[in-house]
mmCIF file of C-alpha atoms in Angstrom:
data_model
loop_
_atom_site.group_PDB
_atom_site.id
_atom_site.type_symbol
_atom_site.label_atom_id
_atom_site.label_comp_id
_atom_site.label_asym_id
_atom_site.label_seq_id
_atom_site.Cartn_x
_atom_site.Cartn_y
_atom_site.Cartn_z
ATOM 1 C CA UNK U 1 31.900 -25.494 -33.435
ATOM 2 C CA UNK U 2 28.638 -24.983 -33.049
ATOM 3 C CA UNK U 3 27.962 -26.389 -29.657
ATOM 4 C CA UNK U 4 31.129 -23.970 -28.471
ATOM 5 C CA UNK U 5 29.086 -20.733 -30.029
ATOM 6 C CA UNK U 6 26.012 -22.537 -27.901
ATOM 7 C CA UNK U 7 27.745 -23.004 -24.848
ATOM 8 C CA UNK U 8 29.472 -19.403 -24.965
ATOM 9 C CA UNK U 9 26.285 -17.792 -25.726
ATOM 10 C CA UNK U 10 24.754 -19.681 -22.986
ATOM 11 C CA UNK U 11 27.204 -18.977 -20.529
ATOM 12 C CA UNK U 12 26.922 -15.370 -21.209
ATOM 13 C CA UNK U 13 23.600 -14.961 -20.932
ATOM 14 C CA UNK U 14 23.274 -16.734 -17.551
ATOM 15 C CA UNK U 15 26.672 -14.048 -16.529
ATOM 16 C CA UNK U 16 24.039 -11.444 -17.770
ATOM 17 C CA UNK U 17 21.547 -12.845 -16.048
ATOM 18 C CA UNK U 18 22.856 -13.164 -12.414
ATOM 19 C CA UNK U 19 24.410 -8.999 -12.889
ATOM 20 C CA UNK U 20 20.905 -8.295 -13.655
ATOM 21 C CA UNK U 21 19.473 -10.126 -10.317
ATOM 22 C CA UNK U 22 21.849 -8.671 -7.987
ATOM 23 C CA UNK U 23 21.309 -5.012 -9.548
ATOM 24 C CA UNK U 24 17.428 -5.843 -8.408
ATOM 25 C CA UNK U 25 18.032 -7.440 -5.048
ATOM 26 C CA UNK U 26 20.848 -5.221 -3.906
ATOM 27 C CA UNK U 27 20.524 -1.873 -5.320
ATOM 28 C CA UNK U 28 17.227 -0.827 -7.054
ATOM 29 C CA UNK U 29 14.967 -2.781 -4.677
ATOM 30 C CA UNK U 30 16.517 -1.066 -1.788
ATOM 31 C CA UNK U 31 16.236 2.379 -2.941
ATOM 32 C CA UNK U 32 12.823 1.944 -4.488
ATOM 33 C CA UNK U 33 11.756 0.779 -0.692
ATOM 34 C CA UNK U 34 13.499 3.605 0.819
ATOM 35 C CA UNK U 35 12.001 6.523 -1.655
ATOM 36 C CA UNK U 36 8.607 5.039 -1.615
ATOM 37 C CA UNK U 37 9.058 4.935 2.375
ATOM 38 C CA UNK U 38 10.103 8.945 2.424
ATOM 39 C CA UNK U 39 6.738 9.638 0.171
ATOM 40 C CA UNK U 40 4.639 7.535 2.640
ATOM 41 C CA UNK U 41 6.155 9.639 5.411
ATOM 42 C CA UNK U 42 5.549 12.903 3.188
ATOM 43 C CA UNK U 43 2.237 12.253 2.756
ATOM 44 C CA UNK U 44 1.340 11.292 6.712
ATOM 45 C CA UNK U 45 2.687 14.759 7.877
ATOM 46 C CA UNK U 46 0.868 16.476 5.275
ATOM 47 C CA UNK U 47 -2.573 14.777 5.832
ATOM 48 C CA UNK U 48 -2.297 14.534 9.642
ATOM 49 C CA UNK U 49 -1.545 18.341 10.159
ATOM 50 C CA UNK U 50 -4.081 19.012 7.005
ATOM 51 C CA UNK U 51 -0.857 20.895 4.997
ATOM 52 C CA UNK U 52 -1.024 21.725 1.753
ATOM 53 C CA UNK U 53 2.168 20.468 0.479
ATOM 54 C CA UNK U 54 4.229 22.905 -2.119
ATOM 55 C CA UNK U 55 6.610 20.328 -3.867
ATOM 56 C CA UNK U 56 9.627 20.408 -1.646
ATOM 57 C CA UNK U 57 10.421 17.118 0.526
ATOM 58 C CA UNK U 58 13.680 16.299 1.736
ATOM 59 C CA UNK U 59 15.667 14.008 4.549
ATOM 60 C CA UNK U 60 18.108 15.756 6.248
ATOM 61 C CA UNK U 61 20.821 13.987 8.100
ATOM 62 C CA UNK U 62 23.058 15.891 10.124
ATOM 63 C CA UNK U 63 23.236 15.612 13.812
ATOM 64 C CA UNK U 64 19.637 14.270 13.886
ATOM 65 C CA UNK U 65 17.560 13.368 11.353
ATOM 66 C CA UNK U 66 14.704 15.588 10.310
ATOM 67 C CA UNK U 67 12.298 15.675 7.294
ATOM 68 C CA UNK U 68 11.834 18.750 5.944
ATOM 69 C CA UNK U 69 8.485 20.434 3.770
ATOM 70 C CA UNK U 70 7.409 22.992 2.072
ATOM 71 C CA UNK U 71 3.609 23.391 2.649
ATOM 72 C CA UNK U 72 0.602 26.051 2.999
ATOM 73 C CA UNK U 73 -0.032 26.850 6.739
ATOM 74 C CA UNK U 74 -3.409 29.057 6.468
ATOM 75 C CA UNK U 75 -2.511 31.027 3.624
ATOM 76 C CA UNK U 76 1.350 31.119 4.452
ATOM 77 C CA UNK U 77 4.109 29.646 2.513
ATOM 78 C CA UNK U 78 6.108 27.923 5.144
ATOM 79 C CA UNK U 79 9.082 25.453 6.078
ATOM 80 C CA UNK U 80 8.554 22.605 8.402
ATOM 81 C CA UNK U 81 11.073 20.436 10.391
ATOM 82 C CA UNK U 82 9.862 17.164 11.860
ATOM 83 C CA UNK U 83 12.213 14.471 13.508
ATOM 84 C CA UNK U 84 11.788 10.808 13.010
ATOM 85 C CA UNK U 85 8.667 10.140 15.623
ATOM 86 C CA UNK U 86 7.306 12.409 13.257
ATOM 87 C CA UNK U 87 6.769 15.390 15.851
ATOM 88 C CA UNK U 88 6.569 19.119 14.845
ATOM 89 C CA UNK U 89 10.010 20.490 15.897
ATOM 90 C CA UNK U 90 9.910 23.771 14.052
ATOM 91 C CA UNK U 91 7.822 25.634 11.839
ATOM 92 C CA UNK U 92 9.351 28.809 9.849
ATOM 93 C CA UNK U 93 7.044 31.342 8.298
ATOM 94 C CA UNK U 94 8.662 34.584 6.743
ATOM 95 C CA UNK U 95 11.036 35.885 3.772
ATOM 96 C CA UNK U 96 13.482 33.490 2.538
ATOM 97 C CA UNK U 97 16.387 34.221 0.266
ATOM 98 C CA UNK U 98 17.028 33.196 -3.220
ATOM 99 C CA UNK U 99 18.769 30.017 -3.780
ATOM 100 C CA UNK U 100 20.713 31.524 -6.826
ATOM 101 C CA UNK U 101 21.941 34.495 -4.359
ATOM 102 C CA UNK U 102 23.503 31.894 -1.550
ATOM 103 C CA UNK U 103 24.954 29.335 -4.644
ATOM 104 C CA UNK U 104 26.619 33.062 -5.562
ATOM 105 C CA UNK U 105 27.862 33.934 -2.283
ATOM 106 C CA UNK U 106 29.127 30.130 -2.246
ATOM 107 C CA UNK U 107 30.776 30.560 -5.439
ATOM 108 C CA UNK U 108 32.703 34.062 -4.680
ATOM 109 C CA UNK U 109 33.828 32.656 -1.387
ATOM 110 C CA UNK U 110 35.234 28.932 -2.264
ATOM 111 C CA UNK U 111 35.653 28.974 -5.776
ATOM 112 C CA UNK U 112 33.656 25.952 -6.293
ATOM 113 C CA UNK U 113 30.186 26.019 -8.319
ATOM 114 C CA UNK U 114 27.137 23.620 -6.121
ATOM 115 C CA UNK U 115 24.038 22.514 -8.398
ATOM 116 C CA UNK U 116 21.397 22.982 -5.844
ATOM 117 C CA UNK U 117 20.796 23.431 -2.103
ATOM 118 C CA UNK U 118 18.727 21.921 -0.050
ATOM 119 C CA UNK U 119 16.630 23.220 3.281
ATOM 120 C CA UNK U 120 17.949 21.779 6.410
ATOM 121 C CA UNK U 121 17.183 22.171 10.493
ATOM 122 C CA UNK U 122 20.725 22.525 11.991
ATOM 123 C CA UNK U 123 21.917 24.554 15.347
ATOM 124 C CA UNK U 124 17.910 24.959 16.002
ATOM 125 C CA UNK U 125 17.643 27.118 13.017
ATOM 126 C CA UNK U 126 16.395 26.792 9.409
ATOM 127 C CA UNK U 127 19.359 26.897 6.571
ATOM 128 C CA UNK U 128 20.430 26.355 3.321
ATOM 129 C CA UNK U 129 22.632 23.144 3.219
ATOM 130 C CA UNK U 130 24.876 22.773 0.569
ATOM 131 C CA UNK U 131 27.335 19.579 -0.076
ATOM 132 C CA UNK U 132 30.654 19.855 -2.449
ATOM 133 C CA UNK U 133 32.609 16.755 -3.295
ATOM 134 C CA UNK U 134 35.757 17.532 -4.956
ATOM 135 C CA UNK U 135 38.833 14.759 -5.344
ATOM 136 C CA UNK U 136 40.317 15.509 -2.597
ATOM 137 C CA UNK U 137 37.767 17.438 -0.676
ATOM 138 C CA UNK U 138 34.578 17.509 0.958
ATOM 139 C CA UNK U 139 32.653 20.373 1.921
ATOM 140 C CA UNK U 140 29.543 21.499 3.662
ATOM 141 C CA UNK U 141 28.173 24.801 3.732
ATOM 142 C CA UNK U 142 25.320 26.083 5.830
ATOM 143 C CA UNK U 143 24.042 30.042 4.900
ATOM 144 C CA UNK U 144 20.996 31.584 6.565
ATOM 145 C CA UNK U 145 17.407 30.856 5.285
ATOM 146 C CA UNK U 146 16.068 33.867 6.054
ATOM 147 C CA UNK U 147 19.058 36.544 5.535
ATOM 148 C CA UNK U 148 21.466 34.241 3.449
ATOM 149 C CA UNK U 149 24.263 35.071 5.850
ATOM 150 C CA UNK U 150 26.953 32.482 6.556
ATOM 151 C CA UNK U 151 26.450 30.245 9.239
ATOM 152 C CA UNK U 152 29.663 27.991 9.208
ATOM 153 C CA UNK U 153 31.593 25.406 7.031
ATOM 154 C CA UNK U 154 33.186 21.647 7.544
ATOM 155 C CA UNK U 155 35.693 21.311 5.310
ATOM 156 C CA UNK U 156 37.566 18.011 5.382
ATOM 157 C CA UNK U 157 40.132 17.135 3.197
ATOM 158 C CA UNK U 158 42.880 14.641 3.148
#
């Protein structure tokens, strides 16, 4: 009986064991390389143009792919766009509406309640880009930056 409960454990722990490996090699290792790959990128605009970055960093993957920042451009709070060679393709300096007045607007229009939004370059222009998964629905939503106007919606559904 004893060498069953030995076995068992045994066999359990190396069942444990191989979960555990493939969660490192397949999923954490990958995204750790890939968020520690956006930061690098972060910080190579940022010291190359000499930007004082304000704490907003995000991919954006629509039609192309651009990063977008948040940084200090003498004195100016300002959005940047820069594609993947890492070129300027847009700067935007000026008043930019609340989040919590768009995720409103958002709300009153689809009935659906979005956590955050994130700042995007699409048509040429700087937006506010907002994703809703629902069962049996997807939905993207892109309002003006500046104005918080709607720009246009995909929805796709089944």
């Amino acid at each position: 009986m004893k060498n069953r409960t030995f076995i068992l454990s045994t066999l359990i722990l190396g069942i444990i064991l191989v979960i555990v490996t493939f969660y490192m090699l397949f999923v954490h290792v990958p995204f750790y390389n890939y968020t520690h790959n956006l930061d690098e990128i972060r910080n190579q605009i940022c010291e190359d143009n000499n930007y004082e970055y304000l704490d907003y960093f995000s991919e954006y993957r629509g039609k192309s792919v651009y990063y977008m920042l948040k940084v200090n451009i003498d004195g100016e709070e300002s959005y940047v766009a820069y594609d993947t060679d890492l070129n300027l393709v847009d700067t935007y300096q000026g008043d930019v509406v609340s989040k919590n007045s768009v995720l409103e607007k958002i709300t009153d229009k689809y009935d659906i309640v979005l956590d955050d939004l994130e700042v995007a370059y699409e048509n040429e222009r700087f937006v506010y880009y907002g994703l809703y998964q629902g069962e049996d629905m997807l939905l993207y939503v892109y309002y003006d930056l500046s104005s918080g106007d709607f720009i246009k919606a995909v929805k796709l559904d089944e």
